[in-house]
CSV table of C-alpha atoms and ligand atoms in Angstrom, one decimal:
chain,number,residue,atom,x,y,z
A,1,UNK,CA,11.1,24.0,21.7
A,2,UNK,CA,11.4,20.2,21.5
A,3,UNK,CA,8.3,20.0,22.7
A,4,UNK,CA,6.9,22.7,19.7
A,5,UNK,CA,8.7,20.3,17.2
A,6,UNK,CA,7.1,17.3,17.5
A,7,UNK,CA,3.1,20.1,17.7
A,8,UNK,CA,4.4,20.2,14.2
A,9,UNK,CA,4.8,17.7,13.2
A,10,UNK,CA,1.7,15.7,14.2
A,11,UNK,CA,0.3,19.3,12.2
A,12,UNK,CA,2.1,17.9,9.5
A,13,UNK,CA,1.4,14.3,9.7
A,14,UNK,CA,-2.7,14.8,10.4
A,15,UNK,CA,-2.7,18.6,7.4
A,16,UNK,CA,-0.4,17.7,4.8
A,17,UNK,CA,-2.6,14.3,4.7
A,18,UNK,CA,-6.2,16.2,3.4
A,19,UNK,CA,-4.0,19.0,1.5
A,20,UNK,CA,-3.3,17.7,-1.1
A,21,UNK,CA,-1.6,19.5,-4.4
A,22,UNK,CA,-2.4,19.8,-8.0
A,23,UNK,CA,-0.1,17.9,-10.5
A,24,UNK,CA,1.8,22.0,-11.3
A,25,UNK,CA,2.5,22.1,-7.5
A,26,UNK,CA,3.7,18.7,-7.3
A,27,UNK,CA,5.7,18.8,-10.7
A,28,UNK,CA,7.1,22.5,-8.8
A,29,UNK,CA,7.3,21.6,-6.1
A,30,UNK,CA,10.1,17.8,-7.2
A,31,UNK,CA,12.8,20.8,-8.5
A,32,UNK,CA,12.8,21.3,-3.8
A,33,UNK,CA,15.0,18.0,-4.7
A,34,UNK,CA,17.8,18.5,-7.3
A,35,UNK,CA,19.2,15.1,-7.2
A,36,UNK,CA,19.2,13.3,-10.4
A,37,UNK,CA,17.3,9.9,-10.2
A,38,UNK,CA,20.2,7.5,-10.7
A,39,UNK,CA,22.0,8.8,-8.1
A,40,UNK,CA,22.0,6.4,-4.7
A,41,UNK,CA,18.8,9.1,-2.9
A,42,UNK,CA,20.0,7.7,0.0
A,43,UNK,CA,23.4,9.5,0.7
A,44,UNK,CA,21.3,12.4,0.4
A,45,UNK,CA,18.8,11.1,3.3
A,46,UNK,CA,19.7,12.5,6.0
A,47,UNK,CA,18.9,16.2,4.8
A,48,UNK,CA,16.1,15.3,2.5
A,49,UNK,CA,14.1,13.5,5.5
A,50,UNK,CA,14.5,16.5,7.5
A,51,UNK,CA,14.1,18.5,4.5
A,52,UNK,CA,10.9,20.9,5.9
A,53,UNK,CA,12.9,21.6,9.7
A,54,UNK,CA,15.5,22.6,7.2
A,55,UNK,CA,14.4,24.4,4.3
A,56,UNK,CA,13.8,27.9,5.7
A,57,UNK,CA,14.1,30.5,2.1
A,58,UNK,CA,14.0,29.7,-1.2
A,59,UNK,CA,16.6,29.3,-3.9
A,60,UNK,CA,17.1,28.6,-6.8
A,61,UNK,CA,13.2,27.9,-7.7
A,62,UNK,CA,12.4,25.6,-4.8
A,63,UNK,CA,9.4,27.7,-2.8
A,64,UNK,CA,10.1,25.3,0.8
A,65,UNK,CA,6.8,25.0,1.7
A,66,UNK,CA,5.5,23.8,-1.9
A,67,UNK,CA,7.3,21.4,-1.1
A,68,UNK,CA,6.6,20.7,2.0
A,69,UNK,CA,2.8,21.3,1.6
A,70,UNK,CA,2.5,18.5,-1.8
A,71,UNK,CA,5.7,16.5,-0.3
A,72,UNK,CA,5.7,16.9,3.2
A,73,UNK,CA,4.0,13.8,4.8
A,74,UNK,CA,5.7,11.3,2.2
A,75,UNK,CA,9.1,12.8,4.0
A,76,UNK,CA,8.1,13.1,8.0
A,77,UNK,CA,7.3,9.7,8.4
A,78,UNK,CA,10.0,8.4,6.5
A,79,UNK,CA,11.6,10.5,9.4
A,80,UNK,CA,9.8,8.5,12.2
A,81,UNK,CA,11.3,4.9,10.8
A,82,UNK,CA,14.4,7.2,10.6
A,83,UNK,CA,14.7,7.5,13.8
A,84,UNK,CA,13.2,4.5,15.3
A,85,UNK,CA,15.4,3.1,13.4
A,86,UNK,CA,18.8,5.0,15.0
A,87,UNK,CA,16.7,3.9,19.2
A,88,UNK,CA,16.6,0.0,17.5
A,89,UNK,CA,21.2,1.7,16.9
A,90,UNK,CA,21.4,3.0,19.6
A,91,UNK,CA,19.5,1.8,22.3
A,92,UNK,CA,18.7,-2.1,20.5
A,93,UNK,CA,15.6,-1.4,21.5
A,94,UNK,CA,12.2,0.4,20.1
A,95,UNK,CA,8.0,1.2,19.6
A,96,UNK,CA,8.1,-1.8,17.6
A,97,UNK,CA,4.6,-1.2,17.0
A,98,UNK,CA,4.9,2.5,15.7
A,99,UNK,CA,7.9,1.4,13.5
A,100,UNK,CA,6.2,-0.7,11.9
A,101,UNK,CA,2.9,1.9,11.6
A,102,UNK,CA,5.3,4.2,9.7
A,103,UNK,CA,7.4,1.4,7.9
A,104,UNK,CA,3.6,0.4,6.5
A,105,UNK,CA,2.4,3.3,6.6
A,106,UNK,CA,6.3,4.6,4.1
A,107,UNK,CA,5.5,1.7,1.6
A,108,UNK,CA,1.7,1.9,1.3
A,109,UNK,CA,2.0,6.2,0.8
A,110,UNK,CA,0.5,7.5,-2.9
A,111,UNK,CA,0.7,10.4,-4.5
A,112,UNK,CA,-2.9,12.4,-4.2
A,113,UNK,CA,-3.7,15.0,-6.3
A,114,UNK,CA,-6.1,17.9,-6.8
A,115,UNK,CA,-7.3,18.4,-10.6
A,116,UNK,CA,-4.8,20.3,-11.8
A,117,UNK,CA,-5.9,23.5,-14.5
A,118,UNK,CA,-8.6,22.8,-16.9
A,119,UNK,CA,-6.9,20.1,-19.2
A,120,UNK,CA,-3.8,20.7,-18.0
A,121,UNK,CA,-3.5,16.6,-18.1
A,122,UNK,CA,0.0,16.8,-16.3
A,123,UNK,CA,-1.1,14.4,-13.2
A,124,UNK,CA,0.4,10.8,-14.8
A,125,UNK,CA,4.1,13.3,-15.2
A,126,UNK,CA,3.6,14.3,-12.1
A,127,UNK,CA,3.7,10.3,-10.6
A,128,UNK,CA,6.6,9.2,-12.9
A,129,UNK,CA,8.6,12.2,-11.9
A,130,UNK,CA,7.4,11.3,-8.1
A,131,UNK,CA,8.2,7.6,-8.7
A,132,UNK,CA,11.8,8.1,-10.9
A,133,UNK,CA,12.7,10.3,-7.3
A,134,UNK,CA,11.2,8.5,-4.4
A,135,UNK,CA,10.9,5.2,-5.4
A,136,UNK,CA,14.9,3.9,-3.6
A,137,UNK,CA,14.1,6.0,-1.0
A,138,UNK,CA,10.2,4.5,0.1
A,139,UNK,CA,12.5,0.6,-1.4
A,140,UNK,CA,14.3,1.1,1.2
A,141,UNK,CA,12.6,2.3,4.4
A,142,UNK,CA,10.1,0.0,3.1
A,143,UNK,CA,13.3,-3.2,4.1
A,144,UNK,CA,15.3,-1.4,6.7
A,145,UNK,CA,11.5,-0.8,8.4
A,146,UNK,CA,10.6,-4.5,8.4
A,147,UNK,CA,13.8,-6.0,8.6
A,148,UNK,CA,14.8,-3.6,11.8
A,149,UNK,CA,10.9,-4.3,13.5
A,150,UNK,CA,11.7,-8.1,13.2
A,151,UNK,CA,14.9,-7.9,14.5
A,152,UNK,CA,13.2,-5.7,17.7
A,153,UNK,CA,10.2,-8.4,17.4
A,154,UNK,CA,11.1,-11.6,18.8
A,155,UNK,CA,7.4,-12.9,18.0
A,156,UNK,CA,7.7,-11.9,14.0
A,157,UNK,CA,8.2,-14.5,12.0
A,158,UNK,CA,11.1,-14.0,10.3
A,159,UNK,CA,9.0,-13.6,7.1
A,160,UNK,CA,11.2,-10.8,6.1
A,161,UNK,CA,15.0,-12.7,5.8
A,162,UNK,CA,13.6,-14.1,3.9
A,163,UNK,CA,11.7,-12.0,1.7
A,164,UNK,CA,15.0,-10.4,2.0
A,165,UNK,CA,17.3,-13.8,1.0
A,166,UNK,CA,13.9,-14.1,-1.9
A,167,UNK,CA,15.0,-10.2,-3.4
A,168,UNK,CA,18.6,-11.9,-4.0
A,169,UNK,CA,17.5,-14.4,-5.3
A,170,UNK,CA,14.9,-13.2,-8.3
A,171,UNK,CA,17.5,-10.2,-8.7
A,172,UNK,CA,20.3,-13.0,-9.7
A,173,UNK,CA,17.9,-15.5,-12.0
A,174,UNK,CA,17.1,-12.1,-13.6
A,175,UNK,CA,20.1,-11.2,-14.5
A,176,UNK,CA,21.8,-14.3,-14.9
A,177,UNK,CA,19.8,-15.8,-17.6
A,178,UNK,CA,17.8,-12.7,-19.0
A,179,UNK,CA,19.9,-13.3,-22.7
A,180,UNK,CA,19.3,-17.3,-22.3
A,181,UNK,CA,15.6,-16.9,-22.2
A,182,UNK,CA,15.1,-14.5,-24.7
A,183,UNK,CA,17.1,-16.8,-26.6
A,184,UNK,CA,15.1,-19.7,-25.7
A,185,UNK,CA,11.5,-17.8,-25.8
A,186,UNK,CA,12.8,-17.3,-29.6
A,187,UNK,CA,14.0,-20.7,-30.9
A,188,UNK,CA,10.8,-22.2,-28.8
A,189,UNK,CA,7.3,-19.6,-28.9
A,190,UNK,CA,5.1,-21.3,-27.9
A,191,UNK,CA,6.1,-25.4,-28.1
A,192,UNK,CA,6.9,-25.0,-24.3
A,193,UNK,CA,7.0,-23.2,-21.0
A,194,UNK,CA,10.3,-21.3,-20.3
A,195,UNK,CA,12.0,-22.0,-16.9
A,196,UNK,CA,14.0,-18.9,-15.9
A,197,UNK,CA,16.4,-20.6,-13.1
A,198,UNK,CA,16.5,-23.2,-14.4
A,199,UNK,CA,17.1,-22.2,-18.5
A,200,UNK,CA,14.5,-24.8,-19.1
A,201,UNK,CA,12.0,-25.5,-21.7
A,202,UNK,CA,10.8,-28.4,-22.2
A,203,UNK,CA,7.4,-29.3,-20.4
A,204,UNK,CA,4.0,-27.9,-22.5
A,205,UNK,CA,2.4,-25.0,-21.4
A,206,UNK,CA,-1.5,-25.6,-19.6
A,207,UNK,CA,-4.5,-26.2,-21.8
A,208,UNK,CA,-6.5,-23.7,-21.6
A,209,UNK,CA,-3.4,-20.8,-23.2
A,210,UNK,CA,-4.1,-23.0,-26.8
A,211,UNK,CA,-7.5,-20.9,-26.7
A,212,UNK,CA,-5.6,-17.5,-26.7
A,213,UNK,CA,-3.7,-17.9,-29.5
A,214,UNK,CA,-1.2,-14.6,-29.7
A,215,UNK,CA,-1.9,-11.3,-30.7
A,216,UNK,CA,-0.9,-10.0,-34.3
A,217,UNK,CA,0.9,-6.3,-35.3
A,218,UNK,CA,3.4,-3.5,-33.8
A,219,UNK,CA,2.4,-2.0,-30.0
A,220,UNK,CA,2.2,2.2,-30.3
A,221,UNK,CA,5.3,3.8,-29.2
A,222,UNK,CA,6.2,3.6,-25.5
A,223,UNK,CA,3.2,1.0,-25.1
A,224,UNK,CA,4.2,-3.0,-25.2
A,225,UNK,CA,1.3,-5.0,-26.4
A,226,UNK,CA,1.1,-8.8,-24.6
A,227,UNK,CA,-0.6,-11.6,-26.0
A,228,UNK,CA,-3.6,-11.2,-25.4
A,229,UNK,CA,-3.3,-7.6,-26.6
A,230,UNK,CA,-3.8,-5.5,-23.7
A,231,UNK,CA,-1.5,-3.1,-24.5
A,232,UNK,CA,0.5,-1.6,-21.1
A,233,UNK,CA,2.5,2.0,-20.8
A,234,UNK,CA,6.0,1.1,-21.0
A,235,UNK,CA,6.9,3.5,-17.8
A,236,UNK,CA,4.0,2.2,-16.2
A,237,UNK,CA,5.7,-1.1,-15.9
A,238,UNK,CA,9.1,-0.7,-15.9
A,239,UNK,CA,9.0,2.0,-13.1
A,240,UNK,CA,6.0,2.3,-11.1
A,241,UNK,CA,7.0,-1.9,-10.2
A,242,UNK,CA,10.2,-2.6,-11.3
A,243,UNK,CA,10.4,-3.9,-7.3
A,244,UNK,CA,13.2,-6.6,-6.4
A,245,UNK,CA,9.8,-9.1,-5.4
A,246,UNK,CA,8.1,-8.8,-8.2
A,247,UNK,CA,8.3,-12.1,-10.5
A,248,UNK,CA,10.2,-12.2,-12.9
A,249,UNK,CA,8.0,-11.6,-16.4
A,250,UNK,CA,7.0,-8.5,-15.3
A,251,UNK,CA,10.5,-7.5,-15.8
A,252,UNK,CA,11.4,-9.6,-18.7
A,253,UNK,CA,10.7,-6.8,-21.0
A,254,UNK,CA,11.8,-4.2,-19.5
A,255,UNK,CA,15.2,-6.2,-19.4
A,256,UNK,CA,15.0,-5.8,-23.0
A,257,UNK,CA,13.9,-3.5,-24.0
A,258,UNK,CA,16.5,-2.0,-22.4
A,259,UNK,CA,19.0,-3.6,-24.8
A,260,UNK,CA,17.0,-2.1,-27.9
A,261,UNK,CA,16.2,-6.0,-29.3
A,262,UNK,CA,13.4,-6.3,-30.8
A,263,UNK,CA,10.2,-8.1,-28.0
A,264,UNK,CA,8.9,-12.1,-28.7
A,265,UNK,CA,4.9,-12.2,-28.1
A,266,UNK,CA,4.6,-15.3,-26.6
A,267,UNK,CA,2.5,-16.9,-23.9
A,268,UNK,CA,3.9,-16.4,-19.3
A,269,UNK,CA,7.2,-17.8,-18.4
A,270,UNK,CA,6.9,-19.9,-15.2
A,271,UNK,CA,7.2,-18.1,-12.8
A,272,UNK,CA,4.2,-17.9,-9.8
A,273,UNK,CA,1.9,-15.2,-12.0
A,274,UNK,CA,1.7,-18.0,-14.6
A,275,UNK,CA,-1.1,-19.7,-12.5
A,276,UNK,CA,-3.1,-16.8,-12.3
A,277,UNK,CA,-2.7,-15.9,-15.7
A,278,UNK,CA,-4.4,-20.1,-16.7
A,279,UNK,CA,-7.5,-19.0,-13.6
A,280,UNK,CA,-8.4,-15.8,-15.1
A,281,UNK,CA,-7.7,-17.7,-18.9
A,282,UNK,CA,-10.3,-20.8,-17.6
A,283,UNK,CA,-12.8,-18.2,-15.3
A,284,UNK,CA,-13.1,-16.2,-18.5
A,285,UNK,CA,-13.3,-18.8,-21.4
A,286,UNK,CA,-15.6,-21.2,-19.2
A,287,UNK,CA,-18.3,-17.9,-19.2
A,288,UNK,CA,-17.3,-16.8,-22.0
A,289,UNK,CA,-17.9,-20.5,-23.9
A,290,UNK,CA,-21.3,-21.2,-21.6
A,291,UNK,CA,-22.6,-18.2,-23.7
A,292,UNK,CA,-23.5,-16.2,-19.8
A,293,UNK,CA,-21.6,-13.0,-18.6
A,294,UNK,CA,-18.9,-12.9,-17.4
A,295,UNK,CA,-18.5,-11.1,-13.2
A,296,UNK,CA,-14.7,-11.6,-11.3
A,297,UNK,CA,-13.5,-9.3,-8.7
A,298,UNK,CA,-10.9,-8.2,-7.9
A,299,UNK,CA,-9.7,-8.0,-5.0
A,300,UNK,CA,-5.8,-5.9,-4.5
A,301,UNK,CA,-6.6,-4.5,-7.7
A,302,UNK,CA,-3.5,-2.0,-8.1
A,303,UNK,CA,-4.0,1.2,-10.0
A,304,UNK,CA,-4.1,-0.9,-13.3
A,305,UNK,CA,-6.9,-2.9,-12.2
A,306,UNK,CA,-4.1,-5.5,-14.0
A,307,UNK,CA,-6.1,-8.7,-13.8
A,308,UNK,CA,-9.7,-7.9,-14.6
A,309,UNK,CA,-8.0,-5.4,-17.6
A,310,UNK,CA,-7.3,-8.9,-18.7
A,311,UNK,CA,-9.3,-11.0,-17.3
A,312,UNK,CA,-12.2,-8.7,-19.0
A,313,UNK,CA,-9.3,-9.1,-22.6
A,314,UNK,CA,-9.6,-12.9,-22.1
A,315,UNK,CA,-12.8,-12.8,-22.2
A,316,UNK,CA,-14.4,-10.4,-25.3
A,317,UNK,CA,-12.2,-12.1,-27.4
A,318,UNK,CA,-14.8,-15.4,-27.2
A,319,UNK,CA,-18.0,-13.5,-25.8
A,320,UNK,CA,-20.9,-12.7,-28.7
A,321,UNK,CA,-21.7,-9.0,-28.2
A,322,UNK,CA,-24.7,-9.2,-25.6
A,323,UNK,CA,-22.4,-11.1,-23.4
A,324,UNK,CA,-22.1,-8.7,-20.1
A,325,UNK,CA,-18.9,-8.4,-17.9
A,326,UNK,CA,-18.6,-6.5,-14.5
A,327,UNK,CA,-15.2,-6.5,-13.2
A,328,UNK,CA,-15.6,-6.2,-9.8
A,329,UNK,CA,-11.7,-3.4,-7.9
A,330,UNK,CA,-10.9,-3.1,-5.1
A,331,UNK,CA,-8.5,-1.4,-4.3
A,332,UNK,CA,-8.5,1.2,-1.2
A,333,UNK,CA,-4.2,1.8,-1.7
A,334,UNK,CA,-2.9,3.2,-4.9
A,335,UNK,CA,-5.8,4.5,-7.4
A,336,UNK,CA,-5.3,8.0,-6.8
A,337,UNK,CA,-7.7,10.3,-8.7
A,338,UNK,CA,-8.5,6.8,-10.6
A,339,UNK,CA,-6.2,8.4,-14.2
A,340,UNK,CA,-3.9,5.7,-14.5
A,341,UNK,CA,-6.6,3.1,-14.1
A,342,UNK,CA,-8.8,5.0,-16.6
A,343,UNK,CA,-6.8,6.1,-19.0
A,344,UNK,CA,-5.5,1.9,-19.5
A,345,UNK,CA,-9.3,1.0,-20.1
A,346,UNK,CA,-9.3,3.4,-21.6
A,347,UNK,CA,-6.7,1.6,-24.1
A,348,UNK,CA,-7.3,-1.1,-23.5
A,349,UNK,CA,-11.1,-1.4,-24.3
A,350,UNK,CA,-14.1,0.1,-26.6
A,351,UNK,CA,-16.6,2.2,-24.3
A,352,UNK,CA,-18.9,0.7,-21.7
A,353,UNK,CA,-18.4,-2.6,-23.0
A,354,UNK,CA,-17.4,-3.4,-19.7
A,355,UNK,CA,-18.3,-2.5,-17.0
A,356,UNK,CA,-15.5,-1.4,-14.5
A,357,UNK,CA,-16.5,-1.6,-10.6
A,358,UNK,CA,-14.9,0.8,-8.6
A,359,UNK,CA,-14.7,0.0,-4.1
A,360,UNK,CA,-12.2,1.7,-2.3
A,361,UNK,CA,-12.9,1.2,1.2
A,362,UNK,CA,-10.8,-0.5,2.5
A,363,UNK,CA,-11.8,-4.3,3.6
A,364,UNK,CA,-10.6,-6.2,6.8
A,365,UNK,CA,-13.4,-8.6,7.8
A,366,UNK,CA,-15.5,-11.2,5.7
A,367,UNK,CA,-17.8,-9.3,7.0
A,368,UNK,CA,-17.3,-7.5,4.9
A,369,UNK,CA,-16.7,-9.3,1.8
A,370,UNK,CA,-19.3,-11.3,2.1
A,371,UNK,CA,-21.4,-8.1,1.7
A,372,UNK,CA,-19.4,-7.1,-1.2
A,373,UNK,CA,-20.3,-9.4,-3.0
A,374,UNK,CA,-22.9,-11.0,-2.3
A,375,UNK,CA,-25.6,-12.0,-5.5
A,376,UNK,CA,-25.5,-13.4,-8.3
A,377,UNK,CA,-22.2,-15.4,-8.6
A,378,UNK,CA,-18.7,-15.4,-9.8
A,379,UNK,CA,-17.2,-16.7,-12.2
A,380,UNK,CA,-13.2,-15.2,-10.1
A,381,UNK,CA,-12.8,-14.1,-7.3
A,382,UNK,CA,-8.5,-13.1,-7.8
A,383,UNK,CA,-7.2,-12.1,-3.9
A,384,UNK,CA,-3.9,-9.9,-3.4
A,385,UNK,CA,-4.6,-8.3,-0.1
A,386,UNK,CA,-1.4,-8.3,1.2
A,387,UNK,CA,-1.9,-10.6,4.6
A,388,UNK,CA,-5.5,-10.1,4.7
A,389,UNK,CA,-6.4,-12.2,2.6
A,390,UNK,CA,-6.7,-14.4,6.2
A,391,UNK,CA,-9.0,-12.1,8.3
A,392,UNK,CA,-11.1,-11.7,4.2
A,393,UNK,CA,-12.1,-15.4,4.1
A,394,UNK,CA,-12.3,-16.6,8.0
A,395,UNK,CA,-15.6,-18.5,8.1
A,396,UNK,CA,-16.2,-17.7,5.2
A,397,UNK,CA,-15.3,-20.7,2.8
A,398,UNK,CA,-18.1,-22.7,2.6
A,399,UNK,CA,-20.3,-20.1,2.1
A,400,UNK,CA,-18.2,-18.8,-1.5
A,401,UNK,CA,-18.2,-22.3,-2.7
A,402,UNK,CA,-22.5,-21.6,-3.7
A,403,UNK,CA,-21.1,-17.9,-5.0
A,404,UNK,CA,-18.0,-17.6,-6.0
A,405,UNK,CA,-16.7,-20.9,-9.5
A,406,UNK,CA,-12.8,-20.1,-8.8
A,407,UNK,CA,-11.3,-18.8,-6.4
A,408,UNK,CA,-7.1,-17.5,-6.5
A,409,UNK,CA,-5.7,-16.4,-4.2
A,410,UNK,CA,-1.8,-14.8,-3.1
A,411,UNK,CA,-1.2,-15.4,0.0
A,412,UNK,CA,1.4,-13.3,2.1
A,413,UNK,CA,2.8,-15.6,5.1
A,414,UNK,CA,3.2,-18.9,5.6
A,415,UNK,CA,1.7,-20.3,8.1
A,416,UNK,CA,-2.1,-17.9,6.7
A,417,UNK,CA,-1.1,-20.0,3.7
A,418,UNK,CA,-1.2,-23.7,5.5
A,419,UNK,CA,-4.1,-22.3,7.2
A,420,UNK,CA,-6.5,-21.3,4.1
A,421,UNK,CA,-6.0,-24.6,2.1
A,422,UNK,CA,-7.2,-26.4,5.2
A,423,UNK,CA,-10.2,-24.0,5.3
A,424,UNK,CA,-10.9,-24.3,1.7
A,425,UNK,CA,-10.4,-27.7,1.2
A,426,UNK,CA,-12.5,-28.3,5.0
A,427,UNK,CA,-15.7,-27.4,3.7
A,428,UNK,CA,-15.4,-29.0,0.1
A,429,UNK,CA,-13.0,-27.3,-2.3
A,430,UNK,CA,-11.0,-28.7,-4.9
A,431,UNK,CA,-7.4,-27.4,-4.5
A,432,UNK,CA,-5.6,-28.3,-7.4
A,433,UNK,CA,-1.9,-26.7,-7.3
A,434,UNK,CA,-1.1,-24.3,-4.8
A,435,UNK,CA,2.1,-23.3,-3.8
A,436,UNK,CA,3.4,-20.8,-0.4
A,437,UNK,CA,4.9,-17.6,0.4
A,438,UNK,CA,8.5,-17.1,-0.5
A,439,UNK,CA,9.2,-20.8,-1.2
A,440,UNK,CA,10.8,-23.1,-3.6
A,441,UNK,CA,8.5,-25.8,-4.8
A,442,UNK,CA,6.9,-24.2,-7.2
A,443,UNK,CA,4.2,-26.2,-9.1
A,444,UNK,CA,6.3,-29.3,-8.9
A,445,UNK,CA,3.1,-30.9,-8.0
A,446,UNK,CA,1.4,-31.6,-10.9
A,447,UNK,CA,5.1,-32.3,-12.7
A,448,UNK,CA,6.7,-28.8,-14.1
A,449,UNK,CA,9.9,-27.4,-13.1
A,450,UNK,CA,10.3,-26.0,-9.3
A,451,UNK,CA,10.3,-22.2,-8.9
A,452,UNK,CA,11.1,-19.2,-7.0
A,453,UNK,CA,8.0,-17.4,-5.6
A,454,UNK,CA,7.7,-14.1,-3.5
A,455,UNK,CA,4.1,-14.4,-2.6
A,456,UNK,CA,2.3,-17.9,-2.2
A,457,UNK,CA,-0.4,-18.0,-4.8
A,458,UNK,CA,-3.5,-20.8,-4.2
A,459,UNK,CA,-6.1,-22.0,-6.8
A,460,UNK,CA,-9.7,-23.8,-6.3
A,461,UNK,CA,-12.4,-24.8,-8.3
A,462,UNK,CA,-15.1,-25.9,-7.9
A,463,UNK,CA,-15.2,-29.7,-7.2
A,464,UNK,CA,-17.3,-30.0,-10.6
A,465,UNK,CA,-15.4,-28.2,-13.0
A,466,UNK,CA,-12.2,-29.0,-14.5
A,467,UNK,CA,-9.5,-26.9,-13.8
A,468,UNK,CA,-7.3,-25.3,-16.5
B,501,LIG,C1,4.0,3.3,21.1
B,501,LIG,O1,3.6,4.2,19.8
B,501,LIG,C2,2.5,3.8,19.9
B,501,LIG,C3,1.8,4.5,18.5
B,501,LIG,O2,2.9,4.7,17.6
B,501,LIG,C4,1.9,4.7,21.3
B,501,LIG,O3,0.0,4.0,20.7
B,501,LIG,C5,2.8,3.9,22.4
B,501,LIG,O4,1.8,4.0,23.4
B,501,LIG,C6,3.7,3.2,23.0
B,501,LIG,N1,3.8,2.8,23.7
B,501,LIG,C7,5.3,2.8,24.2
B,501,LIG,C8,5.9,2.1,24.4
B,501,LIG,O5,6.5,3.9,24.1
B,502,LIG,C1,-0.8,4.3,11.9
B,502,LIG,O1,-1.2,4.7,13.3
B,502,LIG,C2,-2.1,5.9,12.8
B,502,LIG,C3,-2.4,6.9,14.1
B,502,LIG,O2,-2.0,6.0,15.1
B,502,LIG,C4,-3.4,4.9,12.7
B,502,LIG,O3,-4.7,5.7,11.7
B,502,LIG,C5,-3.5,4.2,11.9
B,502,LIG,O4,-4.3,3.4,11.0
B,502,LIG,C6,-2.3,3.3,11.5
B,502,LIG,N1,-1.2,2.4,10.2
B,502,LIG,C7,-1.2,1.0,10.9
B,502,LIG,C8,-1.3,0.3,9.1
B,502,LIG,O5,-1.4,0.1,11.3
């Protein structure tokens, strides 16, 4: 009996990955989970995680078979994480590699859908409905699973403990300063960089921002318009990406929106993404003003191709119509049926103006990265690969020097961060500024105040290039 159940689970894991549902089926399947989105999903999770075993009969419009087909894989992964954590609680040991594996899969799990009935276009609605119901569970599996694996494994550096602490500090700072930051932004405009941790505004913005004065005009309903003129859907911004560890600049607009106050539209505040902004603006401005085509690779682009889209928009503000732009997006996990990306690009770019190329194979080695980047030089390579930055860059720093004008690298572990810095410097790259993973040093090395960051960031430029 036990054997049989195990066998069915293995099948479920194998089969449901392929047997994806249509958006209509997902919406119907979600009816089986009749908790409200604001309720604490964890109180339901025992029954939820055993859903496919517990539910046999149809009830109140819920078809269990359908729910298991569409969401069974995710529920089963979640159940495995819980089961390994229960081992840890009861016996003070567990299978660490399995716990890590399933935690990782729960964290990365994405809702893949087959196209629905023609013209129905409900994929977006289905994805949003899924996120609203299951985001808290996904988050909790991520934290508890990673923490459990760290506790059980004495060889693991305590990056998770640090991350939890970091996330609490970020959350605290966001809540504490939401009003004062709003007032600082309104009273100073673009005259200085707002620091939310110190609630100050007294250092001037990097020079490059002056080439990008904020666009005018109201945003379309249900969308944000940023200073560059990129229009983002509110729900994508505020629901799908509200992880506590995300940079404050991503959270503030949502917090203010909920308060129903008019949204200021200024250059970014000082947090870990400020440097990435500066890098994409500098790279695209440099290409535009030297009358080149613009070429950027965004490794780990996410569902929206966030930074590639920003860079392309910045480039188009200063480029002549004949200057081309190519954006290479590498994203193995989040693209789903590409509908989110397509609609983001369609909103923001004239059709065919820039060439967005998508690569969905996962990059794990420097050989793969080398093959992908071979060819004409790149203005910017921006890597955010959840730890794979280390194997991707290993042995490649000199090769990149001749092919890339600027690197922006997010790092996910301090040891990797420092090693990558070493490789870059040894190869002759100039590293004007960087800050390690989960630290409070910020950009004090260039005279700014400190701030707390989650991911580490590294800017590297050719020694001959002015960096900002
Ligand atoms: C731990 O789980 C993995 C599968 O994730 C398995 O290959 C391995 O044999 C397990 N180790 C032990 C000691 O049971
Ligand atoms: C988890 O285990 C599965 C099956 O053994 C394997 O295919 C997959 O690559 C592993 N995933 C991770 C992230 O380790």
